[in-house]
PDB file of C-alpha atoms and ligand atoms in Angstrom:
ATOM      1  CA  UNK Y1364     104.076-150.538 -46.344  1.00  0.00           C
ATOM      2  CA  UNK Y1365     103.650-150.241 -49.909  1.00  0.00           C
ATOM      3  CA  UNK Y1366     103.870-146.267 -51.390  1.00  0.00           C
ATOM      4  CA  UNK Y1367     100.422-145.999 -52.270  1.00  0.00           C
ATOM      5  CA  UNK Y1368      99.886-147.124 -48.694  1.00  0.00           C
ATOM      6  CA  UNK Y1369     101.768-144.482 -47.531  1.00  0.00           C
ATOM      7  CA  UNK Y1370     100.018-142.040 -49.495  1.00  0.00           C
ATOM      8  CA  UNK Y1371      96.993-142.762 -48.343  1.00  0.00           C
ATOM      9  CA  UNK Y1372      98.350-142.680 -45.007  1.00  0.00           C
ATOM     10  CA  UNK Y1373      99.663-139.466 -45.551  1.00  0.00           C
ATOM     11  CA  UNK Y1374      96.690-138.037 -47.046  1.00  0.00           C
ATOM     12  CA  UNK Y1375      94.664-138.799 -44.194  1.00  0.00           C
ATOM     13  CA  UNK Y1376      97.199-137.597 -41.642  1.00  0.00           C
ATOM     14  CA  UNK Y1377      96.886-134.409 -44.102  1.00  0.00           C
ATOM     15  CA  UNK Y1378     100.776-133.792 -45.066  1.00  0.00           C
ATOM     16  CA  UNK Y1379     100.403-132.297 -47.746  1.00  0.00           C
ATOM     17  CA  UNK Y1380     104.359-132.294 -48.180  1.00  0.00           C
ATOM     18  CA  UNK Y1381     105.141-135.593 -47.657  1.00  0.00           C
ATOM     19  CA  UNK Y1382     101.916-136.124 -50.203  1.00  0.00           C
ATOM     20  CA  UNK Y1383     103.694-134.315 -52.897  1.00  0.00           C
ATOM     21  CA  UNK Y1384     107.316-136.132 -52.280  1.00  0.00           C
ATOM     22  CA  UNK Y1385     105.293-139.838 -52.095  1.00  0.00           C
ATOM     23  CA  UNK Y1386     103.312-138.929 -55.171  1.00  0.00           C
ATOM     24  CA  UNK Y1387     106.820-138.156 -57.582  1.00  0.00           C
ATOM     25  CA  UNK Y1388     107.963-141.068 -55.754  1.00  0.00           C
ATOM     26  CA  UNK Y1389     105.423-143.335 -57.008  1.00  0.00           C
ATOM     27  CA  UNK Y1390     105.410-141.849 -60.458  1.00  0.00           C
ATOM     28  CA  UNK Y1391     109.134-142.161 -60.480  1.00  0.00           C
ATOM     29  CA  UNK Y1392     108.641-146.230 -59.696  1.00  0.00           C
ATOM     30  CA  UNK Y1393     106.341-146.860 -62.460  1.00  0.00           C
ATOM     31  CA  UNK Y1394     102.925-146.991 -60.403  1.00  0.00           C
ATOM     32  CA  UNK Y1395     100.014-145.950 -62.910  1.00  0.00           C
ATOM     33  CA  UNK Y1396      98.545-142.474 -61.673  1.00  0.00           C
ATOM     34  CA  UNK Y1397      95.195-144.298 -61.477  1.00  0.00           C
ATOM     35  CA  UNK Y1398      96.398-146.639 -59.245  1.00  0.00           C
ATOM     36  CA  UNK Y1399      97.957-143.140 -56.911  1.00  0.00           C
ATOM     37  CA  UNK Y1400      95.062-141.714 -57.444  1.00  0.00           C
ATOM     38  CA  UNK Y1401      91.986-144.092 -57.009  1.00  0.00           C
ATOM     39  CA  UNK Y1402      94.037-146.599 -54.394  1.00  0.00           C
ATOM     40  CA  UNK Y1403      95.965-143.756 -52.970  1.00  0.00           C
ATOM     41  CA  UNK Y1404      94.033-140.513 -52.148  1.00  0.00           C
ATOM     42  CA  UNK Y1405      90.600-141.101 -52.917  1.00  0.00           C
ATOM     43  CA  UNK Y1406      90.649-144.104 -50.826  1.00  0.00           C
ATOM     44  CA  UNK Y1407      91.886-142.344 -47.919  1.00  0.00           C
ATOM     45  CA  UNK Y1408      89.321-139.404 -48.204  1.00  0.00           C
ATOM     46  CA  UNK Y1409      87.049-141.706 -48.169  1.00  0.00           C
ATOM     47  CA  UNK Y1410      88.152-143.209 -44.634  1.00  0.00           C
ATOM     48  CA  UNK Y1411      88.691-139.462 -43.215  1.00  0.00           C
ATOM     49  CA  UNK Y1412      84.648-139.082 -44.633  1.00  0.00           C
ATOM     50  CA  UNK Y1413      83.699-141.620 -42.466  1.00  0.00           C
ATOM     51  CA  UNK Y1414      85.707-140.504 -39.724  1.00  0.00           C
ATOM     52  CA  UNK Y1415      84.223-136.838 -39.955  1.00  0.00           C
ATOM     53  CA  UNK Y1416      80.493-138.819 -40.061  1.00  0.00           C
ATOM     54  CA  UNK Y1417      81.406-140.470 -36.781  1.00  0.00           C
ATOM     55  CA  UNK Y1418      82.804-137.424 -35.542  1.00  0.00           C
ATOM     56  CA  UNK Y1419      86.398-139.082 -35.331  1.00  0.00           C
ATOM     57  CA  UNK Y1420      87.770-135.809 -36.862  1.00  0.00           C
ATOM     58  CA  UNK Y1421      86.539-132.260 -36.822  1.00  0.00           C
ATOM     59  CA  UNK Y1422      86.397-129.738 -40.043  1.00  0.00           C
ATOM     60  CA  UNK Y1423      90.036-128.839 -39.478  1.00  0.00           C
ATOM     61  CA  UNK Y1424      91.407-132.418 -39.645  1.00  0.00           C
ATOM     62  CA  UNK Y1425      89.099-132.488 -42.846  1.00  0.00           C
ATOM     63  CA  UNK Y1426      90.048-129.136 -44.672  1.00  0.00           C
ATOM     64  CA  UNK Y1427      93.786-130.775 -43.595  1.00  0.00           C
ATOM     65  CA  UNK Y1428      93.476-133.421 -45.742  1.00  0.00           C
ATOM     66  CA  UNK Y1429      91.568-132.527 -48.107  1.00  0.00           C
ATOM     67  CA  UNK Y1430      94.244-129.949 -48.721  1.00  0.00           C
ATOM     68  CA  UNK Y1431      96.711-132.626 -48.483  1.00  0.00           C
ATOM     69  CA  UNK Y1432      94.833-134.698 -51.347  1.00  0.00           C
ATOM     70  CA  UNK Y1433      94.914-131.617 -53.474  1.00  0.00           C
ATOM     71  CA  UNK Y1434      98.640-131.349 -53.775  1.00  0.00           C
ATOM     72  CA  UNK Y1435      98.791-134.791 -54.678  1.00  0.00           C
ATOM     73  CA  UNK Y1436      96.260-134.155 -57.220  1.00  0.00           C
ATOM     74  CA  UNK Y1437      98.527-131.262 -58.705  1.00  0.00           C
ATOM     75  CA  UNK Y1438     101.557-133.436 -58.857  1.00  0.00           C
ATOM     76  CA  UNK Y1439      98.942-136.391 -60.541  1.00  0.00           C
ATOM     77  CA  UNK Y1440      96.741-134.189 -63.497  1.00  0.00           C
ATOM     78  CA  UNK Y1441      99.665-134.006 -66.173  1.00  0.00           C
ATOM     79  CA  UNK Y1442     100.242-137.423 -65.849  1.00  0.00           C
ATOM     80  CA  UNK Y1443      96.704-138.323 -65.337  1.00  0.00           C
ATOM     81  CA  UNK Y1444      95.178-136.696 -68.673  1.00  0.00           C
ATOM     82  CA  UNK Y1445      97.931-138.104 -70.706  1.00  0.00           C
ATOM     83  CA  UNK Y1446      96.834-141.708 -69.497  1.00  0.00           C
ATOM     84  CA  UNK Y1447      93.616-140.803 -70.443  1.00  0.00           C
ATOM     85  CA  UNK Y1448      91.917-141.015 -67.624  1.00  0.00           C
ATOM     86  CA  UNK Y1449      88.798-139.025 -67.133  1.00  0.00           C
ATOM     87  CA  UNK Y1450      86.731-138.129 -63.652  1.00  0.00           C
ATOM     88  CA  UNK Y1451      83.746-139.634 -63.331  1.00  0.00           C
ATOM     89  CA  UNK Y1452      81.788-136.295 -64.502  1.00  0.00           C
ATOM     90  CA  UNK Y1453      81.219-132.903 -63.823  1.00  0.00           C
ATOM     91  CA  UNK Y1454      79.563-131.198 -60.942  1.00  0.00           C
ATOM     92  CA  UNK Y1455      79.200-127.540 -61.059  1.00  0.00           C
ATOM     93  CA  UNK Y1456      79.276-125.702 -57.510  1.00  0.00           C
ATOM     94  CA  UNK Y1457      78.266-122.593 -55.672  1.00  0.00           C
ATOM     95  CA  UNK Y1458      77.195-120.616 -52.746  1.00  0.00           C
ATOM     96  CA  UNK Y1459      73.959-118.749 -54.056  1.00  0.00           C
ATOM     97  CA  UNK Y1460      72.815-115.663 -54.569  1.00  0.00           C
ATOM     98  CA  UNK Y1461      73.637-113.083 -51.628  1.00  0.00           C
ATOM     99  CA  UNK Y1462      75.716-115.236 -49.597  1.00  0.00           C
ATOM    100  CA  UNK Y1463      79.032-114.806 -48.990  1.00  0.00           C
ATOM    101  CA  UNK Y1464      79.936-118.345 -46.891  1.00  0.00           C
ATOM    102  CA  UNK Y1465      82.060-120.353 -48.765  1.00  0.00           C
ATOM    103  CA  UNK Y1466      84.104-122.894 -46.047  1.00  0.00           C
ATOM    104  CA  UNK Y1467      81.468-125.575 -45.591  1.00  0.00           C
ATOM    105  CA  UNK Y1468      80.930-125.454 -49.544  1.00  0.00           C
ATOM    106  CA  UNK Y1469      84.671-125.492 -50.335  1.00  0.00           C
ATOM    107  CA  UNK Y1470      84.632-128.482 -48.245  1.00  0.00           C
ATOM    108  CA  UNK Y1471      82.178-130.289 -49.954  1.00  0.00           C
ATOM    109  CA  UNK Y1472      83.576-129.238 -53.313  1.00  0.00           C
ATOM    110  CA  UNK Y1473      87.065-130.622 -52.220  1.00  0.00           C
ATOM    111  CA  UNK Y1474      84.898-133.920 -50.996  1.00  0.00           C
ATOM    112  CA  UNK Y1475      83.219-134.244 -54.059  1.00  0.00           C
ATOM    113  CA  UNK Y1476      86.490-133.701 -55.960  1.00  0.00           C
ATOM    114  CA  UNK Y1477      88.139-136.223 -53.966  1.00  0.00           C
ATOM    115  CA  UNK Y1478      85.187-138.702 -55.237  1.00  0.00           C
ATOM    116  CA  UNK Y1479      86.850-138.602 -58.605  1.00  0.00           C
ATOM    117  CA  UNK Y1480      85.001-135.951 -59.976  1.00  0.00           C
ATOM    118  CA  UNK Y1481      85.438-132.298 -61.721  1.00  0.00           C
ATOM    119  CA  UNK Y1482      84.376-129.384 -60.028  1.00  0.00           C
ATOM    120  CA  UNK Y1483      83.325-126.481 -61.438  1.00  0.00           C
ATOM    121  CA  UNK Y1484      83.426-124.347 -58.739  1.00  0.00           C
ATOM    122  CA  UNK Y1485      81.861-120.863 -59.190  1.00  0.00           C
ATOM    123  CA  UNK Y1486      82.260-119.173 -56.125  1.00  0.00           C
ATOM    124  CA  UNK Y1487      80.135-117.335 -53.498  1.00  0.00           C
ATOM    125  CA  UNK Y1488      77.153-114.973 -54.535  1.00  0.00           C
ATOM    126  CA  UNK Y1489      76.226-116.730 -57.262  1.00  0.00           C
ATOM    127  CA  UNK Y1490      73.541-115.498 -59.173  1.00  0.00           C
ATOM    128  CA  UNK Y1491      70.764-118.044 -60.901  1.00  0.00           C
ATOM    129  CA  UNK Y1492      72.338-116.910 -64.992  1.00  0.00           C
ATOM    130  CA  UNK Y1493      76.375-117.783 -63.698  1.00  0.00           C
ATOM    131  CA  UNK Y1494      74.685-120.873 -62.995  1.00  0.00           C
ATOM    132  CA  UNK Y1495      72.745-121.046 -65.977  1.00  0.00           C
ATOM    133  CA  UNK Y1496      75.321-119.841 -68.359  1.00  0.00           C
ATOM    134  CA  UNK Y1497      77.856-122.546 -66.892  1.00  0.00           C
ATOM    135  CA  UNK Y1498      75.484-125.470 -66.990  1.00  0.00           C
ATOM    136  CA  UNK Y1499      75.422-124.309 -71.524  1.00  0.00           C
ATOM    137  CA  UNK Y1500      79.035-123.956 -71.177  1.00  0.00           C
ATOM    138  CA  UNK Y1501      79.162-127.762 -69.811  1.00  0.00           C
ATOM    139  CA  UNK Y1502      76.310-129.854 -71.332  1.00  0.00           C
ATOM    140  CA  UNK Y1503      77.989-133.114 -70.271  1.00  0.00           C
ATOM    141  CA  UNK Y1504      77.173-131.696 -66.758  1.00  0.00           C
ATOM    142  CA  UNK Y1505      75.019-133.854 -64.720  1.00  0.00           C
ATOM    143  CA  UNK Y1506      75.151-132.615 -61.222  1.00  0.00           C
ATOM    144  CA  UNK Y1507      74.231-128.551 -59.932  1.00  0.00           C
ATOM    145  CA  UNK Y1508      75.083-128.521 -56.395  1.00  0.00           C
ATOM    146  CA  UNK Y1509      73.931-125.194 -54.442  1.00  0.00           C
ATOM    147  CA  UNK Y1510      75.051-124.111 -50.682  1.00  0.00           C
ATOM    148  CA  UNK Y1511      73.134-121.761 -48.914  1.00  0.00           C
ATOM    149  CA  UNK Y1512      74.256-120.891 -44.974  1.00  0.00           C
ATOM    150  CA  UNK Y1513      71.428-118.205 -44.276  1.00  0.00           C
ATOM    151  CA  UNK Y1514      67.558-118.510 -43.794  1.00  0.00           C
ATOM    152  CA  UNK Y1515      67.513-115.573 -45.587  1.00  0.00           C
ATOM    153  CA  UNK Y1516      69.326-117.071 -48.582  1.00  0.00           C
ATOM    154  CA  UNK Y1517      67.346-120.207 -48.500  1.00  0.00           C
ATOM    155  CA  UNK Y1518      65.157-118.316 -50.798  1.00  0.00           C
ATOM    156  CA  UNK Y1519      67.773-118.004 -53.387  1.00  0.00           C
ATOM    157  CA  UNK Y1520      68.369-122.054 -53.757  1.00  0.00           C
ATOM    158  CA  UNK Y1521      64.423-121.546 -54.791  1.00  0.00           C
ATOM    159  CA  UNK Y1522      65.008-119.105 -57.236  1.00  0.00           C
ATOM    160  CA  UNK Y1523      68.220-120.729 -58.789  1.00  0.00           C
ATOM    161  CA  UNK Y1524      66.244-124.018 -59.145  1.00  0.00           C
ATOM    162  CA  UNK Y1525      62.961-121.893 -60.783  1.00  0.00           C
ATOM    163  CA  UNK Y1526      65.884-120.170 -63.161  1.00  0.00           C
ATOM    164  CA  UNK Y1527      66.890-123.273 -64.197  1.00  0.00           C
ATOM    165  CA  UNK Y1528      63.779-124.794 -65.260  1.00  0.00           C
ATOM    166  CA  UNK Y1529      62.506-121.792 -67.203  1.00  0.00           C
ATOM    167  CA  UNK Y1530      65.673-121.811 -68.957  1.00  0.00           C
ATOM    168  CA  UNK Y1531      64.706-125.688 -70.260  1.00  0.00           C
ATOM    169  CA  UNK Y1532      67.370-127.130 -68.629  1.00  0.00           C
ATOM    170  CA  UNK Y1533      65.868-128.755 -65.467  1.00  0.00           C
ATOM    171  CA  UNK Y1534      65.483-132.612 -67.146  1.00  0.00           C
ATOM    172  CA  UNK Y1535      69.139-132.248 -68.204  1.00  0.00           C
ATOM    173  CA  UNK Y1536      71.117-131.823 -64.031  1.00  0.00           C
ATOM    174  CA  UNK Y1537      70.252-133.076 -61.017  1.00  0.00           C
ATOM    175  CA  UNK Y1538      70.258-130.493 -58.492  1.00  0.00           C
ATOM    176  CA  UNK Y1539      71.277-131.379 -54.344  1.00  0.00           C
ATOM    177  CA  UNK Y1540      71.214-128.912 -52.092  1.00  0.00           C
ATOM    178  CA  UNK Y1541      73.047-128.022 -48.488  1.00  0.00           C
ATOM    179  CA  UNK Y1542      74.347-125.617 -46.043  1.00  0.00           C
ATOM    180  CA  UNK Y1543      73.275-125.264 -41.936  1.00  0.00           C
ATOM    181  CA  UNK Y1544      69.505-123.933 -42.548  1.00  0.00           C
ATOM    182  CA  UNK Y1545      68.919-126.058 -45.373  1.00  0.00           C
ATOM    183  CA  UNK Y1546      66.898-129.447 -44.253  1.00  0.00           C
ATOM    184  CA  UNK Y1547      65.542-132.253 -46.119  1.00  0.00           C
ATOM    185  CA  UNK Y1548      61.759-131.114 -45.966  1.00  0.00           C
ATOM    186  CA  UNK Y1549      62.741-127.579 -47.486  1.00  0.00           C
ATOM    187  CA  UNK Y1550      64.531-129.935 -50.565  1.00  0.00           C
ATOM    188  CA  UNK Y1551      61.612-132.142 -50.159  1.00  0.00           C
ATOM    189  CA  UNK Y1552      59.666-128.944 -50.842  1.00  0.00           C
ATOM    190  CA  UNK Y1553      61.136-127.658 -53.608  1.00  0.00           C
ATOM    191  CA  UNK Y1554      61.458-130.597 -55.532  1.00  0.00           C
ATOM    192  CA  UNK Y1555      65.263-130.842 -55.705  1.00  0.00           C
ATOM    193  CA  UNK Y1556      66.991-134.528 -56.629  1.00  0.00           C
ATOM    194  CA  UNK Y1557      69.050-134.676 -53.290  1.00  0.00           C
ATOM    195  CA  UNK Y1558      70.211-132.850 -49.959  1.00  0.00           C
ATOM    196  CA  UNK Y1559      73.215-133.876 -47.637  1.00  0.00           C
ATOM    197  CA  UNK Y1560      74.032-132.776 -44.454  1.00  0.00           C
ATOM    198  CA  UNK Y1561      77.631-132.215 -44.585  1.00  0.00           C
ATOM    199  CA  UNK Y1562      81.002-132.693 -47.044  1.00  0.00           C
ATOM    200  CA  UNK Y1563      81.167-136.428 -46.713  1.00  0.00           C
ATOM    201  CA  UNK Y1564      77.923-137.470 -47.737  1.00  0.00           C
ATOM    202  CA  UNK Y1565      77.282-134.585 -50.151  1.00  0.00           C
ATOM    203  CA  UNK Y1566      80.227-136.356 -52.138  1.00  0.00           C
ATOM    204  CA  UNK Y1567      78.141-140.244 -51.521  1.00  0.00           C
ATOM    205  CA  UNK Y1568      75.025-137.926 -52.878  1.00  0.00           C
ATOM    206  CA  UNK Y1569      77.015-136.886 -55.775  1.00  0.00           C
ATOM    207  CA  UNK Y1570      78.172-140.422 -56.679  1.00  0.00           C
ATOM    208  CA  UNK Y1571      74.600-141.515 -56.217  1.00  0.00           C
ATOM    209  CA  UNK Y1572      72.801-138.664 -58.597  1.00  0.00           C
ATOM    210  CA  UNK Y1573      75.863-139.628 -61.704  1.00  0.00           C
ATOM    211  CA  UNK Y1574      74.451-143.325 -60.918  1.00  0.00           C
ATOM    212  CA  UNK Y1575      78.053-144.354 -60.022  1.00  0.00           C
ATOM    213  CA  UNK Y1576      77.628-145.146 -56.023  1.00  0.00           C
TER     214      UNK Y1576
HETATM  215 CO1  B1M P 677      78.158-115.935 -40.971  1.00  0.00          CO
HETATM  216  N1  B1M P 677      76.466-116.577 -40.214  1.00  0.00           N
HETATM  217  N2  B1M P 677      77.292-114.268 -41.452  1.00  0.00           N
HETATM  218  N3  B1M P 677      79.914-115.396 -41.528  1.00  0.00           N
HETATM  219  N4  B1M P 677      78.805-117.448 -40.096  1.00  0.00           N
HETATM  220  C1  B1M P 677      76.458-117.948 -39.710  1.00  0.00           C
HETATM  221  C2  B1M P 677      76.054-118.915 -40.818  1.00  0.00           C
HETATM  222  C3  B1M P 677      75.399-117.857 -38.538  1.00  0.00           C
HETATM  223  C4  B1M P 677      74.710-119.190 -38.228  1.00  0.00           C
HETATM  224  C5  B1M P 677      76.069-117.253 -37.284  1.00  0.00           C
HETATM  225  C6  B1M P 677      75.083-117.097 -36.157  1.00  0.00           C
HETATM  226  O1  B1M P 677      74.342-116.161 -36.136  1.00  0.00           O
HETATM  227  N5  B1M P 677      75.074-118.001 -35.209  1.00  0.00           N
HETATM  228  C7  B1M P 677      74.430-116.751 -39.090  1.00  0.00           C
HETATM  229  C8  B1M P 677      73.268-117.254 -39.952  1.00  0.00           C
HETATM  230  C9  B1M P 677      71.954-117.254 -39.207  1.00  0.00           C
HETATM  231  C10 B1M P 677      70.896-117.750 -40.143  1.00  0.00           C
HETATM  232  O2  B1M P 677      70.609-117.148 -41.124  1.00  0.00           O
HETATM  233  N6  B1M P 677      70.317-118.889 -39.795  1.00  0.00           N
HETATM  234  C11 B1M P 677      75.403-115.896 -39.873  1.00  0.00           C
HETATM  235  C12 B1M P 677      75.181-114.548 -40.201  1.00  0.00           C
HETATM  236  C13 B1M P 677      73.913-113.939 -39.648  1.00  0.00           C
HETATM  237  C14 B1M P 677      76.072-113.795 -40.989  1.00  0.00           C
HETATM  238  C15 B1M P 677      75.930-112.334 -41.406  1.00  0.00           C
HETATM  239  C16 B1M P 677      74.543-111.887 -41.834  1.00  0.00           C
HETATM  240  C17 B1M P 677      76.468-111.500 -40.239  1.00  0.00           C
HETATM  241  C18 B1M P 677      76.306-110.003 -40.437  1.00  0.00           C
HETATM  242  O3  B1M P 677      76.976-109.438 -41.239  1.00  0.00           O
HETATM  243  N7  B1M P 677      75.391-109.457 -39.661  1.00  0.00           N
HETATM  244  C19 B1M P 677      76.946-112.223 -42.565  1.00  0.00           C
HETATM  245  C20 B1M P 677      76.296-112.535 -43.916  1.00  0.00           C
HETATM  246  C21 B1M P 677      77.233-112.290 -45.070  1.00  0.00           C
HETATM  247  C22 B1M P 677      76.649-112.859 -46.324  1.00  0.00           C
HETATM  248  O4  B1M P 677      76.810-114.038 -46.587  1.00  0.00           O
HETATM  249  N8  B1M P 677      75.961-112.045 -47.088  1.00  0.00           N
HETATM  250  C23 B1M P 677      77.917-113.299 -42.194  1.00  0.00           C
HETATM  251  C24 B1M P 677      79.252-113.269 -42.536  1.00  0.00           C
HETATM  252  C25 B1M P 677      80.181-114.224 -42.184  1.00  0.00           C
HETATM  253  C26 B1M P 677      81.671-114.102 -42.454  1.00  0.00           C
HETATM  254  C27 B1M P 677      81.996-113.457 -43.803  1.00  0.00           C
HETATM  255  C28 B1M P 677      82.281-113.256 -41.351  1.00  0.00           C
HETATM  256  C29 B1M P 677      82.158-115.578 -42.280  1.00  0.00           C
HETATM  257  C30 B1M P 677      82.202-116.390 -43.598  1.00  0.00           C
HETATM  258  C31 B1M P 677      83.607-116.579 -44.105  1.00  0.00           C
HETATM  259  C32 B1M P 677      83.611-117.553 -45.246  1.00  0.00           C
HETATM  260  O5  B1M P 677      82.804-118.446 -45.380  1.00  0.00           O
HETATM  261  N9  B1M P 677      84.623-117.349 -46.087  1.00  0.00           N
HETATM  262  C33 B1M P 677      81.034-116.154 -41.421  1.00  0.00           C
HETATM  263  C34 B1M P 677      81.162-117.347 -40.688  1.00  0.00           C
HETATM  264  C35 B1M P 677      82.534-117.958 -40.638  1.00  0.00           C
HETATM  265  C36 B1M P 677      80.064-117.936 -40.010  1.00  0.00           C
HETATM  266  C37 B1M P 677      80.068-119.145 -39.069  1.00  0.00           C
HETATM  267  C38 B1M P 677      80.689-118.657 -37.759  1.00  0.00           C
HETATM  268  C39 B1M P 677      80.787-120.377 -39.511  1.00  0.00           C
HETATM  269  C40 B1M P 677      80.335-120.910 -40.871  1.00  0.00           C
HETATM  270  C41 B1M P 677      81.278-122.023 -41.282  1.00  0.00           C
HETATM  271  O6  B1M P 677      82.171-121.815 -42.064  1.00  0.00           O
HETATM  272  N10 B1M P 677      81.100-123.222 -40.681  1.00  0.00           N
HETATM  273  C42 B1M P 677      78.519-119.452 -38.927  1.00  0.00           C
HETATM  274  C43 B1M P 677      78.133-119.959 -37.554  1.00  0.00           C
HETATM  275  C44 B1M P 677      78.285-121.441 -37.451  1.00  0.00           C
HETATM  276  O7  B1M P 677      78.005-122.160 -38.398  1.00  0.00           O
HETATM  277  N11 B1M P 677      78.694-121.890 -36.334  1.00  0.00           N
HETATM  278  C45 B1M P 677      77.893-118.223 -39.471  1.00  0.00           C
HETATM  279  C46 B1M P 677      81.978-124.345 -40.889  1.00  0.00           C
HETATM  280  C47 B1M P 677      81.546-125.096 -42.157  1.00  0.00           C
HETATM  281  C48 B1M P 677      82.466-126.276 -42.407  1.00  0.00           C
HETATM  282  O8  B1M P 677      80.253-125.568 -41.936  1.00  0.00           O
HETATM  283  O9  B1M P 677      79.295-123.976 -43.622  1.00  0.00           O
HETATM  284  O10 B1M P 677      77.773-125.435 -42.186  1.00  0.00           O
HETATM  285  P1  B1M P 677      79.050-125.266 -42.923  1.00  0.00           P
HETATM  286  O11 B1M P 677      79.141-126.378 -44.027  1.00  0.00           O
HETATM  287  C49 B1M P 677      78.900-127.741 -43.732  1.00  0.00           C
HETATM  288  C50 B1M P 677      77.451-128.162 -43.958  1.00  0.00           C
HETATM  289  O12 B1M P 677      76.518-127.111 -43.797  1.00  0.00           O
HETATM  290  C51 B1M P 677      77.451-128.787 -45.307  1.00  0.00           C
HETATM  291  O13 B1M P 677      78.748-129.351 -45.426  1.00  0.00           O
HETATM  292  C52 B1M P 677      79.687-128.510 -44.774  1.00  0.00           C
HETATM  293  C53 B1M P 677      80.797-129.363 -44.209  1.00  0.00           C
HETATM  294  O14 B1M P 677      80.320-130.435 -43.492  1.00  0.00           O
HETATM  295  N12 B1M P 677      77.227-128.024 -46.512  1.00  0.00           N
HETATM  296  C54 B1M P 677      76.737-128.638 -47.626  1.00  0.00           C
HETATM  297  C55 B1M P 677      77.480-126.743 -46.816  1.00  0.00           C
HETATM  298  N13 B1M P 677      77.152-126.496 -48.082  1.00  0.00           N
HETATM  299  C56 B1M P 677      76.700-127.647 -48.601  1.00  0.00           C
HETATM  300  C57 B1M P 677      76.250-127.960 -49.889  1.00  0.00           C
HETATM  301  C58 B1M P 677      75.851-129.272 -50.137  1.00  0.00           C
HETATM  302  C59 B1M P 677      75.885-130.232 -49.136  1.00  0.00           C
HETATM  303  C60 B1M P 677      76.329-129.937 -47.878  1.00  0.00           C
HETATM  304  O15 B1M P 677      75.410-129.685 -51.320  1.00  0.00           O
HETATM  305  C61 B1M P 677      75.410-128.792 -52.377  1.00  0.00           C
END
């Protein structure tokens, strides 16, 4: 099996260890840290998506490799900006206003992340300016993605999305939406550009928004 093979492998198995070894391997052979990278780990988190679709694997297998992919990533980013190579764009994160949930959305940010892309991750309790005063931070941003896990916090995905478009900046992001109460009617509803059900397609739904899937 070639290395990169046995990254991948090894990403989806989620050993994070042997991940970090296999990755300075590579490097040390001469394999371009696009090649670790795109034919490596975000290949494989890409299988263990499906798998979690087609409930193969459960959240823990998931968070296990997505962990996994991460310390690869560490090893790779050095390397990785000095070849120049940049992530397909910017998506910035967060659990909204009053909630405090932050596993299923750390999931999909590690998904999304995984996709080739940089998060901006901003946390739990998120109030509607953080997100604001990140998206004028990061013009170049193209993608606000907002987790809600309680009815009673659905109302602040409504809010964050009304903040956004009185600050003028609504024509500039897409906005998706997700978290257990949230349902494609209520994004149908409020008029936001995508929802997703769970990590591995909220990373497709990224991919799809930037125009890159
Ligand atoms: Co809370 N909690 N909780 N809780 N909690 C739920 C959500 C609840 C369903 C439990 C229940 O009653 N059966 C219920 C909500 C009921 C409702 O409103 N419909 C509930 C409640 C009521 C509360 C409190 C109010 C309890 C209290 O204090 N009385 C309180 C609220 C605190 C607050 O937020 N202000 C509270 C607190 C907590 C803890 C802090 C103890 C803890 C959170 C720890 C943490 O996140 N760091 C907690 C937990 C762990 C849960 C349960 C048990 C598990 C949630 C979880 O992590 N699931 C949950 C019950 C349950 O879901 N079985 C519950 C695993 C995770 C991978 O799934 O988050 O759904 P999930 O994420 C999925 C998808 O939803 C989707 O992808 C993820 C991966 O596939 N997804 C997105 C999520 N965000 C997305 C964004 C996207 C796309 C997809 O695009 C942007």
């Amino acid at each position: 099996m070639s290395i990169v093979k046995e990254i991948a492998a090894a990403v989806e198995a989620g050993k994070s260890k042997q991940v970090g070894g296999l990755v300075e391997q590579a490097l040390a052979e001469g394999i371009e840290p696009n090649v670790i990278l795109n034919e490596g780990m975000i290949q494989a988190m890409g299988v263990v998506g499906e798998k979690f679709k087609n409930n193969e694997i459960f959240v823990p297998e998931m968070l296990i490799a997505a962990r996994a992919m991460k310390k690869g990533v560490e090893i790779l980013t050095p390397y990785l900006a000095k070849q120049g190579v940049e992530p397909i764009g910017k998506v910035i994160l967060g659990t909204v206003a009053g909630d405090l949930h932050d596993i299923g959305k750390n999931l999909v940010g590690m998904m999304i992340e995984g996709a080739g892309f940089k998060v901006l991750d901003l946390g739990v309790d998120v109030p509607p300016e953080k997100f604001i005063e990140v998206m004028k931070a990061n013009p170049d941003c193209k993608v606000v993605a907002l987790s809600a896990l309680l009815t009673s916090t659905m109302p602040a995905i409504t809010s964050t999305v009304k903040a956004i478009e009185e600050a003028g900046l609504r024509n500039t992001v897409k906005i998706m939406i997700g978290g257990a109460p949230v349902t494609q009617a209520f994004a149908d509803e409020i008029k936001v550009d995508g929802y997703s059900e769970d990590a591995a397609s909220a990373a497709e739904l990224a991919k799809k928004l930037y125009g890159v899937a």
